């Protein structure tokens, strides 16, 4: 047999013949033509002994090759070094060429020489071998890889499949070879090849042992690759861990990991952000200790039932020294040291909050600037009535034509207009101040109504009507009332300007109209502010809520109104959108109803004309005001009630009078040239913590600050202009014995 696989060579081996031999008894003739049977038997025996010795030698070489390659596999640590070692061992076992080729990927399926050894290594230079079904893939190497079976070349000169490489084989002097597959099935690795200088050198037994070498090499390669992958994964894991550790440690945001509410890890930024140290570490502390009481309820709820995914929330947090700060907290579930935990990324947004507050304040002041002309008109109206009523009354009194009833009517009219003026000033005061009030439940309908009352007077001169539709019952929402008033006023101003500026382009019978509605929509409050103006161009709608974007002409508007309004409504967990369709522009504010709380009820108005009865004629009241006329008028009223009254023009003078003659009640202004009211109040409180004090002030900022710090059951803050009846009631209450 000239060529074939191992299966084709096995029958010859079973009959004691080398592959390709014909076998049989050879008869020799004597000179006379007869054959000597004895000589023929001797020669046949000698031939059999020689073949047996050669076969045993080849088997011994194959066995030795198997043993040595097994030892090499046990000591191998690198795949390429192992391949080269296997090839060298093959040469030392008597082969003239040993090489290993790896199977390339489809579709080319090229075989790449990975290692080679022997005197005939030049055979592999520029050789083309594949394991495709083509001429270069039908040779021993390609067939072994493709079929997964060994392929024996009994004689390179006669094997037709070896034709493409026969000439090179003759040049390098080898006559037989075997290709042994590496890997099985889909896990093909390649093939191991041995070549010999003589034909018929690879019988069934030799090939069987060489297959053991190939199988062991396949397992060795697989093991080394698994080990290499494991080492690579370990290196990548270590690098990844180091990389992420560096990222976590160098991250500018605070990163905290807690398990069941106890802090397990904190990076350097967290240590710095919360003011921790080696003496006061964060690890081990309850995470709730870092949460301000205002946010603790929400944090506790999420701690008990962590929501899935990544959750971003706004919290008020505490540093270890008790200092509060505003923060955004991104939370997600992770595994930490094999246990479930929560990862918190904390970003201090105190500075950003201050910037946003500044922007909001800028937007409010810009709105006030635009409202200035209208506010002047609103204030001039009651002041004009006051002046007309007072001068008319004085003229008739001088002429003895003013009856008692007329005088009472005129003074009541003056008091009523003062109350109207006070309401306008109070609305301006509330709107213009920085909003530091806590989040609370308020009636959204009342906030909308207050905003309209401030601006409604500006609409009438431009012929614009307001159609107001508010529910009778409250619409309780959670947030800051001032902020909702600001949003409403921004939208009303925008509608006012749009209607006023487009009046000339409208039909002659057109009348500008603003519609304001507020009602419940399921679990939400919906506030609609619409106008019948020209609307907003489509090209501008996408940019409406961007900062500094404005549709107004240069020099009018800051471009902050809608942006700030959108931010304020979003902070209240609501939404502000431009509703498509219909005429003009329609903006919709949506806020979640606070169904667990009832809306606050407005305080009943005090009658400015009611005169309280004095409790004790011996009571001493100290009036402190740098405006002498105001102080004398107030003192005259209190003396009329039967009190003993002292007057001081400064805080220093007041303290001197009080030291000599302590008062039962002190009524003081705040802003005075020498010794302000706040310093006086502090001294009075140090002297007697239960001393009744009434603070009367028109200072916008101090009113809220002092009210927050000092107002209690023994101290009251009244805003100017003050109603005498309200002041008299407070004095009466304060002179009652404390309970």
XYZ file of C-alpha atoms in Angstrom:
739
model
C 0.000 0.000 0.000
C 1.546 3.282 -1.065
C -0.489 5.575 1.160
C -3.509 5.645 3.477
C -4.706 6.358 6.967
C -3.978 4.311 10.056
C -7.172 2.336 9.504
C -5.931 1.254 6.087
C -2.560 0.120 7.499
C -3.909 -1.940 10.411
C -4.583 -5.223 8.414
C -0.961 -5.382 7.278
C 0.233 -4.964 10.821
C -2.004 -7.762 12.019
C -0.371 -10.228 9.550
C 3.143 -9.257 10.611
C 3.913 -7.232 7.487
C 5.086 -3.690 7.278
C 2.646 -1.403 5.517
C 3.090 -1.714 1.736
C 4.986 -5.107 1.763
C 3.698 -8.058 -0.257
C 4.834 -10.823 2.148
C 5.206 -14.567 1.175
C 8.151 -17.102 0.834
C 10.992 -16.265 -1.547
C 12.507 -19.360 -3.493
C 16.126 -19.189 -4.818
C 17.383 -21.364 -7.809
C 20.605 -23.504 -7.764
C 23.091 -23.099 -10.620
C 21.510 -26.062 -12.280
C 18.161 -24.454 -12.032
C 17.072 -26.084 -8.686
C 16.234 -24.074 -5.578
C 17.851 -24.733 -2.270
C 15.080 -24.842 0.279
C 17.516 -24.537 3.193
C 19.107 -21.350 1.899
C 15.709 -19.852 1.161
C 14.501 -20.542 4.702
C 17.681 -19.091 6.209
C 17.420 -15.911 4.206
C 13.723 -15.523 5.062
C 14.494 -16.019 8.751
C 17.259 -13.425 8.621
C 14.912 -10.974 6.886
C 12.204 -11.554 9.503
C 14.701 -11.022 12.319
C 15.869 -7.779 10.722
C 12.318 -6.510 10.262
C 11.483 -7.473 13.825
C 14.493 -5.653 15.209
C 13.706 -2.557 13.146
C 10.076 -2.604 14.260
C 11.067 -3.018 17.893
C 13.531 -0.175 17.528
C 10.858 2.106 16.082
C 8.426 1.115 18.853
C 11.087 1.752 21.489
C 11.787 5.159 19.938
C 8.071 5.988 19.944
C 7.717 4.825 23.555
C 10.733 6.903 24.589
C 9.280 9.847 22.677
C 5.985 9.453 24.572
C 7.756 9.349 27.943
C 9.946 12.370 27.225
C 7.102 14.469 25.879
C 5.031 13.607 28.952
C 7.871 14.856 31.175
C 8.118 18.002 29.096
C 4.370 18.574 29.471
C 4.577 18.266 33.265
C 7.309 20.910 33.400
C 5.854 23.282 30.777
C 4.922 26.842 31.699
C 4.786 28.501 28.281
C 2.915 27.279 25.212
C 5.493 28.208 22.544
C 8.372 26.834 24.614
C 6.439 23.565 24.987
C 5.888 23.314 21.215
C 9.591 23.834 20.515
C 10.529 21.268 23.179
C 8.174 18.671 21.646
C 9.742 19.216 18.212
C 13.319 18.822 19.595
C 12.363 15.601 21.382
C 10.970 14.297 18.098
C 14.328 14.914 16.374
C 16.258 13.261 19.195
C 13.969 10.231 18.712
C 15.365 9.778 15.160
C 13.041 11.780 12.932
C 14.558 14.073 10.299
C 11.819 16.709 10.651
C 9.318 17.479 13.393
C 6.909 20.434 13.280
C 3.647 21.677 14.715
C 1.076 23.702 12.773
C -1.971 25.561 14.092
C -5.270 25.598 12.222
C -6.355 29.056 11.046
C -9.913 30.339 11.157
C -12.373 29.988 8.284
C -12.722 30.801 5.491
C -8.994 30.729 4.613
C -8.176 27.890 7.060
C -4.435 28.381 6.600
C -2.033 26.250 8.656
C 0.626 28.312 10.442
C 3.938 26.754 11.456
C 4.344 27.373 15.191
C 7.460 25.265 15.947
C 9.910 23.078 13.953
C 13.147 21.164 14.381
C 15.443 18.836 12.388
C 17.831 18.789 9.447
C 14.965 19.241 6.967
C 13.423 22.410 8.490
C 14.034 24.181 5.185
C 11.178 22.137 3.801
C 8.752 24.428 5.630
C 10.080 27.660 4.106
C 7.402 29.298 1.946
C 5.242 26.190 2.112
C 1.475 26.497 1.513
C -0.707 24.224 3.659
C -4.374 24.565 4.593
C -7.119 22.373 5.975
C -9.685 23.401 3.344
C -11.133 21.050 0.760
C -8.650 22.157 -1.867
C -5.366 20.795 -3.256
C -3.341 22.328 -0.406
C -5.781 20.956 2.169
C -5.804 17.305 0.974
C -2.328 16.532 2.282
C -1.550 14.770 5.566
C -1.682 17.911 7.735
C -4.954 19.284 6.344
C -6.634 15.878 6.373
C -5.623 15.159 9.981
C -6.947 18.539 11.156
C -10.152 18.276 9.161
C -10.996 14.650 10.050
C -9.503 14.459 13.524
C -7.698 11.210 12.541
C -3.974 10.556 12.017
C -2.766 10.415 8.416
C 0.210 8.211 7.423
C 2.327 8.885 4.305
C 3.922 5.487 3.666
C 6.028 6.844 0.797
C 6.155 10.455 -0.318
C 7.057 9.340 -3.852
C 3.873 7.321 -4.380
C 1.183 8.997 -2.203
C -0.966 11.024 -4.676
C -2.273 13.337 -1.936
C 1.325 14.400 -1.264
C 1.869 15.569 -4.843
C 1.965 19.359 -4.138
C 4.949 18.893 -1.771
C 6.743 15.852 -3.346
C 9.518 17.824 -5.007
C 10.417 19.675 -1.829
C 10.373 16.371 0.081
C 12.906 14.875 -2.354
C 15.150 17.935 -1.977
C 15.169 17.563 1.822
C 15.540 13.765 1.799
C 12.565 12.282 3.579
C 10.318 9.500 2.362
C 7.576 8.900 4.934
C 5.647 10.831 7.550
C 2.672 10.991 9.842
C 0.287 13.867 10.709
C -1.350 13.662 14.155
C -4.400 15.850 14.951
C -4.306 18.196 17.977
C -7.671 18.933 19.568
C -11.057 17.375 18.932
C -14.346 18.376 17.342
C -14.930 22.114 17.374
C -11.858 22.624 19.552
C -9.384 22.038 16.723
C -5.874 23.225 17.548
C -3.793 21.960 14.629
C -1.490 18.986 13.900
C 1.840 17.435 14.965
C 4.003 16.062 12.088
C 6.951 13.646 12.076
C 8.995 12.759 8.949
C 11.562 9.936 8.347
C 14.238 9.452 5.676
C 13.017 5.888 4.927
C 9.638 4.776 3.588
C 7.242 2.652 5.614
C 8.509 4.026 8.992
C 5.139 4.553 10.695
C 3.200 1.345 11.304
C 0.087 0.950 13.423
C 1.877 0.430 16.744
C 4.171 3.414 16.250
C 1.288 5.612 15.183
C -0.723 4.490 18.227
C 2.056 5.612 20.565
C 2.529 8.877 18.643
C -1.212 9.526 19.018
C -0.605 9.353 22.754
C 1.965 12.108 22.288
C -0.570 14.175 20.303
C -3.349 13.670 22.862
C -1.072 14.614 25.743
C 0.121 17.664 23.818
C -3.490 18.699 23.145
C -4.302 18.472 26.860
C -1.102 20.331 27.681
C -1.879 23.146 25.260
C -5.442 23.404 26.607
C -4.173 23.455 30.191
C -1.554 26.110 29.431
C -4.140 28.207 27.653
C -6.559 27.890 30.575
C -3.748 28.781 32.942
C -2.784 31.731 30.730
C -6.413 32.886 30.574
C -6.720 32.522 34.318
C -3.542 34.512 34.833
C -4.732 37.112 32.342
C -8.097 37.366 34.087
C -6.336 37.615 37.442
C -4.063 40.350 36.092
C -6.979 42.187 34.528
C -8.981 41.813 37.739
C -6.074 43.144 39.786
C -5.564 45.991 37.315
C -9.290 46.698 37.289
C -9.436 46.648 41.068
C -6.432 48.960 41.272
C -7.869 51.203 38.574
C -11.262 51.459 40.215
C -9.705 51.840 43.646
C -7.703 54.761 42.266
C -10.821 56.190 40.626
C -12.801 55.828 43.839
C -10.054 57.318 45.991
C -9.356 60.171 43.574
C -13.021 60.866 42.748
C -14.078 64.412 43.666
C -17.466 63.128 44.862
C -17.888 61.445 48.205
C -18.416 57.678 47.863
C -19.875 55.716 50.767
C -20.814 52.031 51.001
C -23.147 50.862 53.741
C -24.649 47.524 54.634
C -27.905 47.458 56.582
C -27.397 51.100 57.503
C -23.841 50.773 58.830
C -21.021 52.457 56.870
C -18.521 49.905 55.532
C -16.350 52.086 53.291
C -15.719 55.784 52.634
C -13.273 57.323 50.175
C -11.070 60.337 50.870
C -13.603 62.744 49.390
C -16.259 61.378 51.774
C -13.905 61.723 54.742
C -13.268 65.338 53.756
C -16.910 66.126 52.913
C -18.269 64.863 56.236
C -15.360 66.209 58.305
C -14.167 62.792 59.473
C -10.681 61.934 60.753
C -8.701 59.080 62.263
C -10.168 60.014 65.648
C -13.684 60.264 64.260
C -13.896 57.805 61.324
C -16.926 57.289 59.135
C -16.716 53.493 58.956
C -18.885 51.822 61.520
C -21.206 54.792 61.951
C -24.923 54.548 61.140
C -25.529 56.187 57.782
C -28.605 57.933 59.190
C -26.307 59.947 61.471
C -25.215 61.791 58.318
C -28.784 62.712 57.331
C -30.435 65.930 58.495
C -33.752 65.470 60.343
C -35.531 67.211 57.440
C -34.518 64.353 55.101
C -34.345 61.488 57.582
C -37.868 60.204 56.956
C -37.272 59.787 53.222
C -33.828 58.266 53.831
C -35.210 55.785 56.370
C -37.908 54.667 53.936
C -35.334 53.998 51.190
C -33.052 52.300 53.705
C -35.755 49.849 54.715
C -36.902 49.205 51.132
C -34.095 50.002 48.659
C -35.546 50.796 45.222
C -34.123 48.939 42.200
C -31.705 50.516 39.747
C -29.864 53.807 40.100
C -31.790 56.394 42.139
C -30.860 60.100 42.283
C -32.292 62.116 45.164
C -31.774 65.445 46.876
C -31.022 65.282 50.606
C -30.046 67.619 53.377
C -27.055 65.980 55.073
C -24.941 66.608 58.162
C -21.212 66.752 58.678
C -19.857 65.114 61.825
C -19.720 68.510 63.538
C -23.442 68.988 62.880
C -23.076 71.452 59.976
C -25.833 70.878 57.392
C -25.270 70.931 53.638
C -27.296 70.240 50.511
C -26.361 67.167 48.475
C -27.359 65.042 45.514
C -27.115 61.339 46.327
C -26.922 58.661 43.628
C -27.638 55.233 45.142
C -27.527 51.683 43.796
C -27.239 48.146 45.150
C -23.871 46.357 44.968
C -22.073 43.376 46.485
C -19.377 44.365 48.963
C -17.085 41.665 50.351
C -19.600 39.072 49.265
C -22.557 40.699 51.036
C -25.371 42.922 49.703
C -24.730 46.631 50.233
C -25.684 50.078 48.932
C -23.279 52.386 47.126
C -23.874 56.112 47.638
C -22.229 58.799 45.503
C -22.668 62.084 47.356
C -22.160 65.427 45.627
C -22.142 68.606 47.722
C -24.369 71.053 45.841
C -24.319 73.837 48.424
C -22.482 76.179 46.068
C -24.712 75.229 43.167
C -27.752 75.826 45.358
C -26.417 79.257 46.264
C -25.895 80.061 42.581
C -29.412 78.878 41.775
C -30.806 80.984 44.599
C -28.896 83.973 43.230
C -30.333 83.338 39.769
C -33.820 83.040 41.218
C -33.329 86.233 43.184
C -32.050 87.968 40.045
C -35.095 86.794 38.141
C -37.410 88.035 40.901
C -35.742 91.434 41.043
C -35.911 91.646 37.258
C -39.622 90.914 37.490
C -39.991 93.594 40.145
C -38.162 96.005 37.878
C -40.600 95.290 35.083
C -43.467 95.684 37.573
C -42.157 98.975 38.982
C -44.412 101.239 36.952
C -47.480 99.206 37.790
C -46.558 99.038 41.482
C -46.151 102.821 41.588
C -49.659 103.088 40.184
C -50.990 100.566 42.687
C -49.429 102.435 45.625
C -50.381 105.873 44.361
C -54.057 104.948 44.305
C -54.559 104.347 48.059
C -52.119 107.157 48.911
C -54.153 109.518 46.748
C -57.355 108.488 48.511
C -55.682 108.964 51.906
C -54.493 112.441 50.991
C -57.834 113.505 49.527
C -59.766 112.172 52.507
C -57.458 113.715 55.116
C -57.196 117.158 53.471
C -60.935 117.262 52.780
C -61.682 116.329 56.376
C -59.284 118.987 57.741
C -60.892 121.675 55.552
C -64.381 120.856 56.769
C -63.195 120.631 60.398
C -61.651 124.124 60.115
C -64.965 125.429 58.805
C -66.921 123.596 61.510
C -68.788 121.680 58.824
C -67.452 118.185 59.658
C -69.964 116.177 61.615
C -68.838 113.401 63.908
C -70.283 110.819 61.559
C -68.415 112.338 58.573
C -65.137 112.367 60.483
C -65.580 108.741 61.492
C -66.258 107.773 57.867
C -63.208 109.647 56.584
C -60.854 108.202 59.175
C -62.236 104.714 58.543
C -61.601 105.294 54.814
C -58.027 106.349 55.580
C -57.465 103.280 57.775
C -58.889 101.043 55.007
C -56.587 102.533 52.368
C -53.602 102.158 54.728
C -54.488 98.487 55.032
C -54.611 98.255 51.226
C -51.190 99.898 50.998
C -49.833 97.534 53.641
C -51.048 94.520 51.649
C -49.290 95.732 48.491
C -46.065 96.396 50.386
C -46.318 93.021 52.106
C -46.706 91.247 48.757
C -43.640 93.053 47.406
C -41.718 92.247 50.580
C -42.551 88.559 50.372
C -41.835 88.326 46.658
C -38.513 90.192 46.745
C -36.912 88.493 49.732
C -34.622 85.483 49.477
C -36.670 82.414 50.179
C -35.256 80.587 53.187
C -38.555 79.288 54.514
C -38.780 75.539 55.137
C -40.772 73.243 52.888
C -44.339 73.127 54.138
C -47.881 72.385 53.034
C -49.752 75.390 51.621
C -52.808 76.119 49.505
C -51.783 76.437 45.852
C -55.010 78.328 45.047
C -54.179 81.026 47.616
C -50.675 81.402 46.160
C -52.121 81.891 42.661
C -54.666 84.391 43.972
C -51.938 86.403 45.769
C -49.855 86.602 42.598
C -52.847 87.873 40.598
C -53.703 90.490 43.241
C -50.206 91.962 42.931
C -50.303 92.179 39.132
C -53.975 92.652 38.301
C -53.769 96.440 38.503
C -51.167 96.471 35.722
C -53.445 94.668 33.280
C -56.335 97.169 33.338
C -54.474 100.133 31.760
C -53.621 97.899 28.769
C -57.210 96.727 28.380
C -56.388 93.152 29.406
C -58.939 91.168 31.402
C -58.222 88.266 33.732
C -60.585 85.310 33.802
C -59.949 83.610 37.152
C -61.364 80.190 38.018
C -60.208 78.859 41.398
C -61.897 76.138 43.495
C -63.690 76.898 46.731
C -61.796 74.269 48.710
C -58.020 74.247 49.293
C -55.459 72.636 46.973
C -52.781 71.474 49.449
C -49.292 71.000 47.970
C -45.863 70.647 49.560
C -43.152 73.215 48.866
C -42.569 76.943 49.314
C -45.511 79.226 48.677
C -43.300 82.159 47.656
C -41.764 80.078 44.885
C -45.135 79.140 43.416
C -46.146 82.820 43.565
C -42.940 83.691 41.698
C -43.661 81.107 38.991
C -47.237 82.357 38.617
C -46.117 85.986 38.404
C -43.469 85.106 35.796
C -46.074 83.409 33.602
C -48.582 86.238 34.101
C -45.968 88.844 33.206
C -45.034 86.918 30.054
C -48.699 86.732 29.044
C -49.176 90.450 29.799
C -46.196 91.469 27.660
C -47.220 89.183 24.790
C -50.749 90.625 24.718
C -49.637 94.238 25.090
C -46.941 94.024 22.414
C -49.185 92.277 19.880
C -52.161 94.603 20.282
C -51.380 96.613 17.151
C -51.189 93.460 15.002
C -54.587 92.172 16.152
C -58.042 92.971 14.709
C -59.671 96.162 15.910
C -62.295 94.329 17.985
C -59.709 92.083 19.653
C -59.530 92.206 23.460
C -56.573 90.737 25.319
C -57.490 88.062 27.822
C -55.581 85.991 30.371
C -57.218 82.833 31.695
C -56.087 81.391 35.031
C -57.514 78.077 36.236
C -56.566 75.776 39.096
C -58.201 72.447 39.890
C -57.575 68.871 40.896
C -56.613 66.312 38.271
C -56.463 62.945 40.018
C -53.643 63.100 42.565
C -52.283 66.348 41.133
C -53.022 70.053 41.093
C -53.147 71.560 37.605
C -52.663 75.309 37.221
C -53.288 76.672 33.725
C -52.230 80.164 32.617
C -53.271 80.907 29.045
C -53.595 83.962 26.824
C -55.215 84.702 23.466
C -52.118 86.367 22.002
C -50.043 85.411 18.963
C -48.515 82.338 20.612
C -44.901 81.130 20.481
C -43.158 80.312 17.167
C -42.331 76.631 16.660
C -38.633 77.438 16.230
C -38.476 78.820 19.775
C -40.461 76.172 21.634
C -37.498 73.817 22.080
C -35.469 76.547 23.837
C -38.144 78.095 26.072
C -36.800 76.721 29.353
C -33.122 77.319 28.634
C -31.381 79.953 30.802
C -31.006 83.411 29.233
C -33.225 82.528 26.278
C -35.865 85.197 25.682
C -38.334 86.024 22.945
C -38.373 89.684 23.966
C -36.482 92.425 22.218
C -32.981 93.423 23.372
C -32.949 95.280 26.665
C -36.190 93.704 27.895
C -36.207 90.560 29.962
C -33.324 88.531 31.398
C -34.198 85.183 29.843
C -34.249 83.663 33.340
C -37.984 83.714 34.065
C -39.052 80.441 32.435
C -35.783 78.680 33.261
C -36.037 79.581 36.944
C -39.761 78.770 36.961
C -39.111 75.345 35.466
C -36.445 74.674 38.116
C -38.721 75.781 40.971
C -41.613 73.591 39.843
C -39.298 70.613 39.287
C -37.915 71.061 42.816
C -41.492 70.704 44.075
C -41.650 67.349 42.192
C -43.945 68.855 39.608
C -43.778 69.858 35.959
C -44.071 72.974 33.830
C -44.894 72.554 30.135
C -46.130 74.519 27.147
C -49.380 72.893 26.058
C -49.740 72.594 22.293
C -52.880 73.576 20.432
C -55.373 76.378 20.803
C -54.794 80.088 20.389
C -52.074 82.039 22.131
C -49.770 80.355 24.639
C -50.905 77.954 27.356
C -48.560 77.016 30.200
C -49.509 74.224 32.599
C -48.079 73.746 36.091
C -48.593 70.291 37.591
C -47.904 69.675 41.293
C -48.576 66.558 43.399
C -51.378 66.948 45.916
C -50.434 66.485 49.549
C -53.471 64.419 50.445
C -52.298 63.691 53.999
C -52.352 67.342 55.084
C -55.047 69.970 55.002
C -54.289 73.322 53.468
C -53.584 76.087 55.988
C -56.491 78.384 56.766
C -55.881 82.127 56.426
C -55.767 84.097 59.667
C -58.797 86.291 60.283
C -58.119 89.950 59.580
C -57.921 92.243 62.603
C -60.155 95.302 62.538
C -57.964 98.401 62.614
C -60.726 100.493 64.168
C -61.364 98.330 67.241
C -60.111 99.799 70.531
C -59.048 97.289 73.212
C -59.616 97.948 76.882
C -56.577 98.554 79.071
C -55.892 95.841 81.609
C -53.965 97.933 84.091
C -53.684 101.713 84.281
C -50.396 101.300 86.164
C -48.700 99.382 83.306
C -45.542 101.022 81.947
C -44.844 100.804 78.201
C -41.569 101.880 76.565
C -41.864 103.002 72.908
C -38.591 103.074 70.933
C -38.523 104.647 67.432
C -36.148 107.124 65.774
C -39.128 108.600 63.879
C -40.402 111.086 66.491
C -43.815 111.584 64.874
C -44.490 107.843 64.782
C -43.348 107.452 68.390
C -45.506 110.379 69.644
C -48.568 109.134 67.730
C -48.190 105.658 69.133
C -47.573 106.971 72.659
C -50.683 109.201 72.441
C -52.792 106.170 71.497
C -51.429 104.067 74.376
C -51.866 106.893 76.889
C -55.451 107.189 75.709
C -55.859 103.543 76.673
C -54.653 104.443 80.165
C -51.031 103.234 80.077
C -47.962 105.094 81.320
C -45.688 105.564 78.304
C -41.987 106.471 77.930
C -40.385 107.354 74.583
C -36.800 106.755 73.358
C -35.294 107.609 69.963
C -32.365 105.127 69.956
C -31.506 101.742 71.373
C -28.895 103.258 73.718
C -31.366 105.818 75.071
C -33.999 103.110 75.486
C -31.648 100.887 77.518
C -30.765 103.835 79.782
C -34.471 104.604 80.386
C -35.273 100.949 80.980
C -32.406 100.600 83.449
C -33.793 103.488 85.509
C -37.467 102.616 85.125
C -38.116 99.043 83.814
C -41.144 98.769 81.513
C -43.810 96.080 81.511
C -43.904 96.007 77.679
C -41.317 97.301 75.173
C -42.370 98.343 71.669
C -39.304 98.930 69.485
C -38.244 99.593 65.907
C -35.271 97.671 64.490
C -33.291 100.131 62.381
C -32.118 103.121 64.430
C -28.986 105.291 64.200
C -27.504 104.546 67.636
C -27.939 101.075 69.084
C -30.243 99.119 66.828
C -33.326 97.254 67.912
C -31.787 93.789 67.688
C -29.058 94.713 70.192
C -31.687 96.234 72.479
C -33.817 93.093 72.305
C -30.803 90.931 73.203
C -30.074 93.068 76.294
C -33.721 93.048 77.343
C -33.923 89.274 76.971
C -30.742 88.852 79.030
C -32.294 91.028 81.725
C -35.683 89.306 81.710
C -36.329 86.335 79.369
C -40.101 86.713 79.939
C -40.290 90.448 79.239
C -43.017 91.109 76.587
C -41.501 92.722 73.465
C -43.268 93.984 70.333
C -40.988 94.587 67.345
C -42.361 96.996 64.728
C -40.313 97.208 61.522
C -40.540 97.908 57.827
C -37.093 96.466 57.031
C -37.656 93.725 54.441
C -34.915 91.290 55.420
C -34.881 91.804 59.161
C -38.607 91.172 59.516
C -38.340 87.506 58.541
C -34.977 86.960 60.264
C -36.076 88.396 63.609
C -39.424 86.638 63.383
C -37.667 83.300 62.885
C -35.174 83.855 65.714
C -37.192 85.692 68.388
C -40.923 85.374 67.829
C -42.587 83.313 70.556
C -45.401 83.700 73.076
C -43.576 86.652 74.730
C -42.348 88.392 71.571
C -44.217 89.460 68.423
C -43.071 91.015 65.150
C -45.362 93.450 63.320
C -44.684 94.840 59.841
C -45.172 98.516 59.082
C -47.619 100.082 58.509
C -49.089 98.670 61.687
C -52.743 98.799 62.757
C -53.209 100.430 66.166
C -55.989 98.006 67.029
C -53.715 95.023 66.379
C -50.959 96.594 68.471
C -53.396 97.331 71.293
C -54.567 93.715 71.285
C -50.983 92.466 71.603
C -50.252 94.794 74.522
C -53.414 93.597 76.262
C -52.432 89.958 75.770
C -48.835 90.537 76.925
C -49.971 92.293 80.120
C -51.958 89.220 81.110
C -50.105 87.192 83.775
C -48.089 84.396 82.081
C -49.575 80.904 82.465
